[in-house]
mmCIF file of C-alpha atoms in Angstrom:
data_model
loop_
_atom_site.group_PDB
_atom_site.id
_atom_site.type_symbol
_atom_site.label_atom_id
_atom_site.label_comp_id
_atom_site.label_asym_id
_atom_site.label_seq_id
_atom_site.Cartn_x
_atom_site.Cartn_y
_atom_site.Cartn_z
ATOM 1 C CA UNK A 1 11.967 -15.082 -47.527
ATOM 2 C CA UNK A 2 13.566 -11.660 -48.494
ATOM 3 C CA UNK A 3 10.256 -9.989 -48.636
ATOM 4 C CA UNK A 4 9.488 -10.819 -45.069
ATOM 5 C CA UNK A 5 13.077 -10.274 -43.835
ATOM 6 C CA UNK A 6 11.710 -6.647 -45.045
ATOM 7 C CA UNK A 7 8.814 -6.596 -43.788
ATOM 8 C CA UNK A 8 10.389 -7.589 -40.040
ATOM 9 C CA UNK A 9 12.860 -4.749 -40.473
ATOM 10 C CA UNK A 10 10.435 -2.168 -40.952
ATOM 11 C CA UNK A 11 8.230 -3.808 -38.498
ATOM 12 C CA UNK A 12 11.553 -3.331 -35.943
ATOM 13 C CA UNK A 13 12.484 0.174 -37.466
ATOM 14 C CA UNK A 14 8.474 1.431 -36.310
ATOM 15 C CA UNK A 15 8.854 -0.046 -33.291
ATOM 16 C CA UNK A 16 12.005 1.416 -32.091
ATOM 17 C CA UNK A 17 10.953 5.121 -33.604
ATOM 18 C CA UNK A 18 7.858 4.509 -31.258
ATOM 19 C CA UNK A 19 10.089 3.011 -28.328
ATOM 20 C CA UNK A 20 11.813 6.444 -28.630
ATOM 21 C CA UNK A 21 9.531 8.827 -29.482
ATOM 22 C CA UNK A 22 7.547 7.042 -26.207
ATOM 23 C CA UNK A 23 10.933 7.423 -24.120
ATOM 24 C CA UNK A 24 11.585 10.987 -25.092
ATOM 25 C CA UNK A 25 8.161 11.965 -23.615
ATOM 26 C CA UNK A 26 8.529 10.028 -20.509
ATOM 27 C CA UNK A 27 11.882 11.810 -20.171
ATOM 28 C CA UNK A 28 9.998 15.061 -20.764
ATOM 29 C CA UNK A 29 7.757 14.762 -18.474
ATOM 30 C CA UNK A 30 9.530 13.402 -15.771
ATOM 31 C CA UNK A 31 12.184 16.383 -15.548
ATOM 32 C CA UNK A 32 9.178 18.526 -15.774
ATOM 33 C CA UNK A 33 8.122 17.558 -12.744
ATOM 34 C CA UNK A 34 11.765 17.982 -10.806
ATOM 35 C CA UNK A 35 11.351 20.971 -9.221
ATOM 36 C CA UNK A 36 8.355 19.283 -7.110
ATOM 37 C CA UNK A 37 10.052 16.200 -6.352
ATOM 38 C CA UNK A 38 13.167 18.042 -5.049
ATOM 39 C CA UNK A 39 11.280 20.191 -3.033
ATOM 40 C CA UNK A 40 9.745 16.668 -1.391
ATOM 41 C CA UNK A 41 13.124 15.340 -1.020
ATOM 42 C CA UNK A 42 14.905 18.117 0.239
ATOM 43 C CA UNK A 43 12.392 17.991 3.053
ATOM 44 C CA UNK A 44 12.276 14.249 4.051
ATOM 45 C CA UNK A 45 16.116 14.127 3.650
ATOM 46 C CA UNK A 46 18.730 15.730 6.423
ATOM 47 C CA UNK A 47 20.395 18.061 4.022
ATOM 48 C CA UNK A 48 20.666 19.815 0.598
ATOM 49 C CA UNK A 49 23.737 17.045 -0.610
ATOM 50 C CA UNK A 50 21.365 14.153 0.664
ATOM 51 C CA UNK A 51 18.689 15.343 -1.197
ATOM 52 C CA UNK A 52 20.422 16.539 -4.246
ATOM 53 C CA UNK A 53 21.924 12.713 -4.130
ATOM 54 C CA UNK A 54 18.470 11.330 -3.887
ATOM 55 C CA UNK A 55 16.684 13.613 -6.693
ATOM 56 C CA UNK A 56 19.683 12.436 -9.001
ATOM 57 C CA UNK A 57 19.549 8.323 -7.909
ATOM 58 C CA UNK A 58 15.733 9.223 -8.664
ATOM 59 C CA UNK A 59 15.947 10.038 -11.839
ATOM 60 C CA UNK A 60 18.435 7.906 -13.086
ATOM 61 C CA UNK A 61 16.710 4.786 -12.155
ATOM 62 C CA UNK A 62 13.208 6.925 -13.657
ATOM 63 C CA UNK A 63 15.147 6.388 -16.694
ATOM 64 C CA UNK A 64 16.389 3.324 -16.809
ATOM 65 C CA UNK A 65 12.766 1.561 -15.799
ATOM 66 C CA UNK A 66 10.803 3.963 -17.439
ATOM 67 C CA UNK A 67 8.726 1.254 -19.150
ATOM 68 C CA UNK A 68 7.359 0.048 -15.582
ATOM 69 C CA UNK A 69 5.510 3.726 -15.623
ATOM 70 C CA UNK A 70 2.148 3.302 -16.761
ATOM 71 C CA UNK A 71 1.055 5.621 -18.959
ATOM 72 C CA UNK A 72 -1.949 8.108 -17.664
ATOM 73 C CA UNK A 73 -1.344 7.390 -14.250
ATOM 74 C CA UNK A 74 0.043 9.482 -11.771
ATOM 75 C CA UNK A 75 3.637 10.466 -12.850
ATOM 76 C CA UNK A 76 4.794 12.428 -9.993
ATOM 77 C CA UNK A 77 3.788 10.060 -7.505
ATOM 78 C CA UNK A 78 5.429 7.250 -9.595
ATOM 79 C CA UNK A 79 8.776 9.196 -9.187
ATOM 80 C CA UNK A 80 8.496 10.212 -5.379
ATOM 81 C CA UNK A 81 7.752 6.333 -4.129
ATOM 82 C CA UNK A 82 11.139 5.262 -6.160
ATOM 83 C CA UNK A 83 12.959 8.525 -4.379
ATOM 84 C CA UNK A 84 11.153 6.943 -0.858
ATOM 85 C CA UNK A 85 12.116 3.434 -1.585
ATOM 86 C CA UNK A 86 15.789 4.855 -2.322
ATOM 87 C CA UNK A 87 15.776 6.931 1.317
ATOM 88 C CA UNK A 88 14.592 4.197 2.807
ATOM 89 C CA UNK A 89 16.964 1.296 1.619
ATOM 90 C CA UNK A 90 20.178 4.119 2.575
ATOM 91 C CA UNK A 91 19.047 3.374 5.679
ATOM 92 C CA UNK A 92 18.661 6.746 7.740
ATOM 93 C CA UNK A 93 15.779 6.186 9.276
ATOM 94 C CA UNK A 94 17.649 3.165 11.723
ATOM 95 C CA UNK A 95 19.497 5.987 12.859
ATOM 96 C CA UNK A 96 16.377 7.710 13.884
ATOM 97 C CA UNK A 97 14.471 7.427 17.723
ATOM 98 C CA UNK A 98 10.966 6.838 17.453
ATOM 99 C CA UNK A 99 9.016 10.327 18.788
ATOM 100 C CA UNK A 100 8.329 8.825 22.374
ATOM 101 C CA UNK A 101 7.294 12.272 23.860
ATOM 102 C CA UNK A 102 3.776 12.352 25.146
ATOM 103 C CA UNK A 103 1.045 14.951 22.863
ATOM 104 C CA UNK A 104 -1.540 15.096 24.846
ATOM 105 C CA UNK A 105 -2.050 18.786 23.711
ATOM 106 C CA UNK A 106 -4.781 19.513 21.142
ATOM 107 C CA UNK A 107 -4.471 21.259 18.229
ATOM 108 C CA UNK A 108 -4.944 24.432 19.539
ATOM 109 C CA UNK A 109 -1.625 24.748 21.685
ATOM 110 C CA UNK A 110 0.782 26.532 19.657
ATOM 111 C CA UNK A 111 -2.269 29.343 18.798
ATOM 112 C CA UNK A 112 -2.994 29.096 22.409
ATOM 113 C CA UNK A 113 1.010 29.545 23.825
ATOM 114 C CA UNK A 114 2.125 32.222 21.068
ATOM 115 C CA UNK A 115 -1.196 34.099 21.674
ATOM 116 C CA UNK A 116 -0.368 33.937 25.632
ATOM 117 C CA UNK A 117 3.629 35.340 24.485
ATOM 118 C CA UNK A 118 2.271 38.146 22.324
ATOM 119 C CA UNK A 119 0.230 39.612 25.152
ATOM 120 C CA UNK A 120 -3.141 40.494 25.805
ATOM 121 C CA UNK A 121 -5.598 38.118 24.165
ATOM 122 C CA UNK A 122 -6.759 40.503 21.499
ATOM 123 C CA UNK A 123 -4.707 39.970 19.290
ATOM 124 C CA UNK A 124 -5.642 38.807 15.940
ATOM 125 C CA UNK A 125 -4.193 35.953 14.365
ATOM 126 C CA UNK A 126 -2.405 37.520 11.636
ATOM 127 C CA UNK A 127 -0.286 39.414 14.784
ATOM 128 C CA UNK A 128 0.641 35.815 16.279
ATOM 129 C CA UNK A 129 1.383 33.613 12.966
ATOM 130 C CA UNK A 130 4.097 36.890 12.490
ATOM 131 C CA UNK A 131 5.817 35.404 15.957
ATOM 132 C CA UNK A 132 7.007 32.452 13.117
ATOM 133 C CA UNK A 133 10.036 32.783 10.965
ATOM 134 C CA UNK A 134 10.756 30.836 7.955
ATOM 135 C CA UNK A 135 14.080 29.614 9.593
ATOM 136 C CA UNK A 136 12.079 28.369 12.848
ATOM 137 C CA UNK A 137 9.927 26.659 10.341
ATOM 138 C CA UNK A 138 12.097 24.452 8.377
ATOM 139 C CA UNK A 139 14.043 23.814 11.494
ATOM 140 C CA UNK A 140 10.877 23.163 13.114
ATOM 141 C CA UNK A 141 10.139 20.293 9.969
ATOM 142 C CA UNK A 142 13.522 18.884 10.251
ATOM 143 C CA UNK A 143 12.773 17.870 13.979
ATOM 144 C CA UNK A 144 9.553 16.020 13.048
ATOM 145 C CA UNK A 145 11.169 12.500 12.830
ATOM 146 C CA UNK A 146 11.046 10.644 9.837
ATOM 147 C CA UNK A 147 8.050 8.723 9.772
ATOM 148 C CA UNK A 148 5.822 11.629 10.403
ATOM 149 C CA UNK A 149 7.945 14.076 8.498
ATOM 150 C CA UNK A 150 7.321 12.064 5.216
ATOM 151 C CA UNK A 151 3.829 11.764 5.476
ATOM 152 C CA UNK A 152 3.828 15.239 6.629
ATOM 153 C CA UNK A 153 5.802 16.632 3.433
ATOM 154 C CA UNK A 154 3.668 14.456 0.883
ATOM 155 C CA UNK A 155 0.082 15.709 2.094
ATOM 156 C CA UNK A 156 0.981 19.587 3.415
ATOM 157 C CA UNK A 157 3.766 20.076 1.066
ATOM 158 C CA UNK A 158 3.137 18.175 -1.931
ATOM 159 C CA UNK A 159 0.029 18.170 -2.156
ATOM 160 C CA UNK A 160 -0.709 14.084 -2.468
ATOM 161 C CA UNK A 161 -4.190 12.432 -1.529
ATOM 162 C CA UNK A 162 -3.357 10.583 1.961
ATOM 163 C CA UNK A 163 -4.470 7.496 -0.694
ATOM 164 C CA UNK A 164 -1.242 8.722 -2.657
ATOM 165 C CA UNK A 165 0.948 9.327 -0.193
ATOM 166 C CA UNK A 166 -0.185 5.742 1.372
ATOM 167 C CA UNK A 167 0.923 4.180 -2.197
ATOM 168 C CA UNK A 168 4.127 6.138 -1.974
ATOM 169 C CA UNK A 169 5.217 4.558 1.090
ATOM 170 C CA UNK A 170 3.713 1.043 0.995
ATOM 171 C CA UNK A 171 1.481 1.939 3.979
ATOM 172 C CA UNK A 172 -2.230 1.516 5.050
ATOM 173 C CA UNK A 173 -4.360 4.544 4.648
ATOM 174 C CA UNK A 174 -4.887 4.973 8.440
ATOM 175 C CA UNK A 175 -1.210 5.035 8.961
ATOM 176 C CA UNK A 176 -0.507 8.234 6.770
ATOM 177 C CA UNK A 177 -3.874 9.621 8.693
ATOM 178 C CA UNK A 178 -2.507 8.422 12.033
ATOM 179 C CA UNK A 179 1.098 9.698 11.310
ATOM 180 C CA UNK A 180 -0.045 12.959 9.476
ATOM 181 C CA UNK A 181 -1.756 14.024 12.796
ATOM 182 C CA UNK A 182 0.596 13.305 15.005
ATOM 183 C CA UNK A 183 3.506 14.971 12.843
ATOM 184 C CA UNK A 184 1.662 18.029 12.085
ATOM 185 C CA UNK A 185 1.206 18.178 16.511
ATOM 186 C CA UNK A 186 4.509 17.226 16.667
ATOM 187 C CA UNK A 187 5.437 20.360 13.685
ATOM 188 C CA UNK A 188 3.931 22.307 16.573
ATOM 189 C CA UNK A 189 5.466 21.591 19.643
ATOM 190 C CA UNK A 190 8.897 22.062 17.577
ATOM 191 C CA UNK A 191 7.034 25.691 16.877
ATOM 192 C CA UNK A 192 6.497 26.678 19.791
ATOM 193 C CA UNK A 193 9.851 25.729 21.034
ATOM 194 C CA UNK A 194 11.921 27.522 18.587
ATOM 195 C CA UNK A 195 9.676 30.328 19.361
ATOM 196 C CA UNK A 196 8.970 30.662 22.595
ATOM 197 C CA UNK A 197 12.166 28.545 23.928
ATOM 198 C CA UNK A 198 11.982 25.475 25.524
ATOM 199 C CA UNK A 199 10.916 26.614 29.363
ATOM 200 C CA UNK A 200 7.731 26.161 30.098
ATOM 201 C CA UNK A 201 7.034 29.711 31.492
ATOM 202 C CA UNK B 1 -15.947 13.200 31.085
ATOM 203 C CA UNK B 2 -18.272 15.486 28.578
ATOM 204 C CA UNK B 3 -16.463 17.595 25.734
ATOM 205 C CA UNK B 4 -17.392 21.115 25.494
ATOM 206 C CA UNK B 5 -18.455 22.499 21.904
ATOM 207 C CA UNK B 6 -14.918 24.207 21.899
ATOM 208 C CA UNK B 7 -12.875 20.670 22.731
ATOM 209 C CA UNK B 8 -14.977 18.993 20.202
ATOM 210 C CA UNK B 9 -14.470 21.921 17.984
ATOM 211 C CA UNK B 10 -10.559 21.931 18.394
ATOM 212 C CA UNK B 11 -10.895 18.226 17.739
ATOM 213 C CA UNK B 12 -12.594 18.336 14.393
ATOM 214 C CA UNK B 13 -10.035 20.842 13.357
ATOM 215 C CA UNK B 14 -7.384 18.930 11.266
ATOM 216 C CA UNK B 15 -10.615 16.673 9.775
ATOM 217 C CA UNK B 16 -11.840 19.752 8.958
ATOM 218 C CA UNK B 17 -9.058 21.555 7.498
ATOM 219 C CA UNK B 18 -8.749 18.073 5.620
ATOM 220 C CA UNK B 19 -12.284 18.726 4.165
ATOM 221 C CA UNK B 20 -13.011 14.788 5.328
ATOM 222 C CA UNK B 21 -15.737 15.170 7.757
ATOM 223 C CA UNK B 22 -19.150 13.971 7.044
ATOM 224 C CA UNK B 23 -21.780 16.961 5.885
ATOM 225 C CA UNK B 24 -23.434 16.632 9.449
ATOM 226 C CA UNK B 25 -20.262 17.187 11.128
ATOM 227 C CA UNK B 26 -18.864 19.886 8.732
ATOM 228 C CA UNK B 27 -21.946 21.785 9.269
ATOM 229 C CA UNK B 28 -22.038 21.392 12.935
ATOM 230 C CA UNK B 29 -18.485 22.487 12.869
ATOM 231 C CA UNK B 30 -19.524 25.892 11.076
ATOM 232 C CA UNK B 31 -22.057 26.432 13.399
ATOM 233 C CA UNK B 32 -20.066 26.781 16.033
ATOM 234 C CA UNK B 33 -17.500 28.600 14.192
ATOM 235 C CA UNK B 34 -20.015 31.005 13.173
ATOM 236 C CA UNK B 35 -20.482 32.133 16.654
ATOM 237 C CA UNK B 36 -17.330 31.451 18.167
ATOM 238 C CA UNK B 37 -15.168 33.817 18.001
ATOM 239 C CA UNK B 38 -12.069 31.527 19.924
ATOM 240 C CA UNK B 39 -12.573 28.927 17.959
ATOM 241 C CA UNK B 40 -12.790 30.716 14.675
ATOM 242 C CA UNK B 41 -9.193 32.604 15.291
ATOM 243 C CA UNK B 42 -7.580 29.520 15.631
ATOM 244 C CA UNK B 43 -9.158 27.428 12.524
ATOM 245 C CA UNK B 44 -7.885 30.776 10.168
ATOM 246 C CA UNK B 45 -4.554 30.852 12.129
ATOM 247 C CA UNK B 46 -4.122 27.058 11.181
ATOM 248 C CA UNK B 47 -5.498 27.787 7.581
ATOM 249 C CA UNK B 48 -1.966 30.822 7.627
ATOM 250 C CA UNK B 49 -0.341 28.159 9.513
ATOM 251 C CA UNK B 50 -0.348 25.569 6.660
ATOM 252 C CA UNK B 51 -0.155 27.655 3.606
ATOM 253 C CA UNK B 52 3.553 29.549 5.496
ATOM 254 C CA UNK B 53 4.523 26.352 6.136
ATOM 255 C CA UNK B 54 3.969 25.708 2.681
ATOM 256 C CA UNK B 55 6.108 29.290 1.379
ATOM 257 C CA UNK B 56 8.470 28.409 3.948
ATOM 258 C CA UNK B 57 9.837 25.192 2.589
ATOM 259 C CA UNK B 58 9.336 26.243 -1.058
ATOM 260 C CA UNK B 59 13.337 26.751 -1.956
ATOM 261 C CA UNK B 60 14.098 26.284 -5.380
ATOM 262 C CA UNK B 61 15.927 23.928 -6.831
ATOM 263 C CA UNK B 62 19.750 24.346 -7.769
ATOM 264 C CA UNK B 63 20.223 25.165 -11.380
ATOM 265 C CA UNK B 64 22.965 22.767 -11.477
ATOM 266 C CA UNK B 65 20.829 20.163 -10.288
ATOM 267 C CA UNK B 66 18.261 20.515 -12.628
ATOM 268 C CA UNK B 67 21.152 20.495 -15.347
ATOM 269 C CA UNK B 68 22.538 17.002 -14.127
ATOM 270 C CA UNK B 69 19.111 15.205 -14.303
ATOM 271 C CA UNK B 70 18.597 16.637 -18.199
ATOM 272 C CA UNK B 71 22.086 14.971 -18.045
ATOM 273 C CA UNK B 72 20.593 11.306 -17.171
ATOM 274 C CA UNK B 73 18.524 11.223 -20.203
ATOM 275 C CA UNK B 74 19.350 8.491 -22.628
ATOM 276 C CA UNK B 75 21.088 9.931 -25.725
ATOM 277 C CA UNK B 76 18.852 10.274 -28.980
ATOM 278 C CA UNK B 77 21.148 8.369 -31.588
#
């Protein structure tokens, strides 16, 4: 009886030295992936605070259910469907009107408008992608309503598979195809503008 | 209503860009790129439109931030 108390005691003392060293990596790894997953939130949320909030709810539920991670799979995506799931259960999106506004436009448009602005036709495009700022971008992204703008920040952001990103948000494939095109048109219009104002001269 | 080899071109653009178009597409697409001049501006202006878009939203995290998630971690006893 002894003996096998024993026995069970190193049998436990293995296990939890295992349990931790197994924790300790998780941990590891997770936070070394934190500068990628707040660059994804900071984009699908409104603001810097909201997406400070959500990176930190992240990773303290990463944490506490770290043994629902498999091992070997992928980590990052693991961490940025639990910082979706979070966004979407605060409930922001409710708040949000669908994009209604026709896009019949191809995907030439904005090339086609800013080349028209910057004059004669001969321009190259290096001389018409300088007609965008880096403010008029991300305020261009933070008009892309939510449903495309997450799909849109996964795939041209951070870098997910659409397959990823369709895990990530509990969606069929064709929907992160379908609402990837239509956001990036949509990215556009909100472009062009910020650039070129809103008349249609 | 027929497409032109530019509409079609303009259409196969974010497939493209995507790299998921069949090899009979993708190569039709090049051909025409190869001797389009309008068309081939605006596949390289979407190729510098993604990657700024990319630089453009890359803002680093706050230090603080990254401080209060090493914060979360469970406490080695």
């Amino acid at each position: 009886m002894a003996g096998m108390a024993e026995e069970d005691s190193g049998g436990n003392a293995l296990r939890i030295a295992t349990n931790a060293r197994d924790r300790v990596r998780f941990e590891e790894d997770a936070l070394a992936l934190s500068d990628q997953v707040y660059r994804v939130a900071r984009h699908i949320s409104d603001s810097r605070e909201e997406a400070e909030d959500l990176v930190q709810e992240t990773y303290a539920r990463a944490f506490r259910s770290w043994r629902s991670f498999t091992p070997g799979t992928n980590l990052r995506a693991w961490l940025l469907r639990i910082l979706t799931n979070l966004n979407i259960d605060r409930g922001r999106r409710k708040q949000r009107r669908p994009d209604t506004q026709p896009l019949e436009e191809g995907d030439y448009f904005l090339y086609n408008r800013l080349e028209e602005a910057t004059g004669d036709g001969s321009n190259d495009e290096e001389r018409v992608v300088e007609r965008l700022s880096q403010d008029g971008i991300v305020g261009a992204l933070s008009a892309v309503p939510h449903d495309f703008r997450d799909v849109l920040v996964l795939v041209d952001i951070g870098d997910f598979s659409y397959q990823d990103a369709a895990n990530i948000l509990d969606v069929p494939i064709g929907t992160v195809m379908s609402r990837l095109h239509r956001g990036r048109r949509i990215l556009k219009r909100e472009l062009a503008e910020s650039t070129l104002g809103d008349g249609d001269d | 209503m027929t497409e032109t080899p530019c509409e079609h071109c303009e259409r196969m653009m974010q497939p493209f860009m995507d790299r998921i178009l069949s090899v009979e597409e993708q190569a039709q697409a090049e051909a025409h790129l190869s001797e389009c001049d309008w068309c081939a501006k605006r596949y390289r202006f979407e190729g510098q439109l993604r990657q700024y878009v990319r630089v453009a939203v890359s803002e680093p995290m706050p230090p603080e931030l990254k401080e209060k998630l090493a914060a979360l971690r469970t406490p080695l006893v």
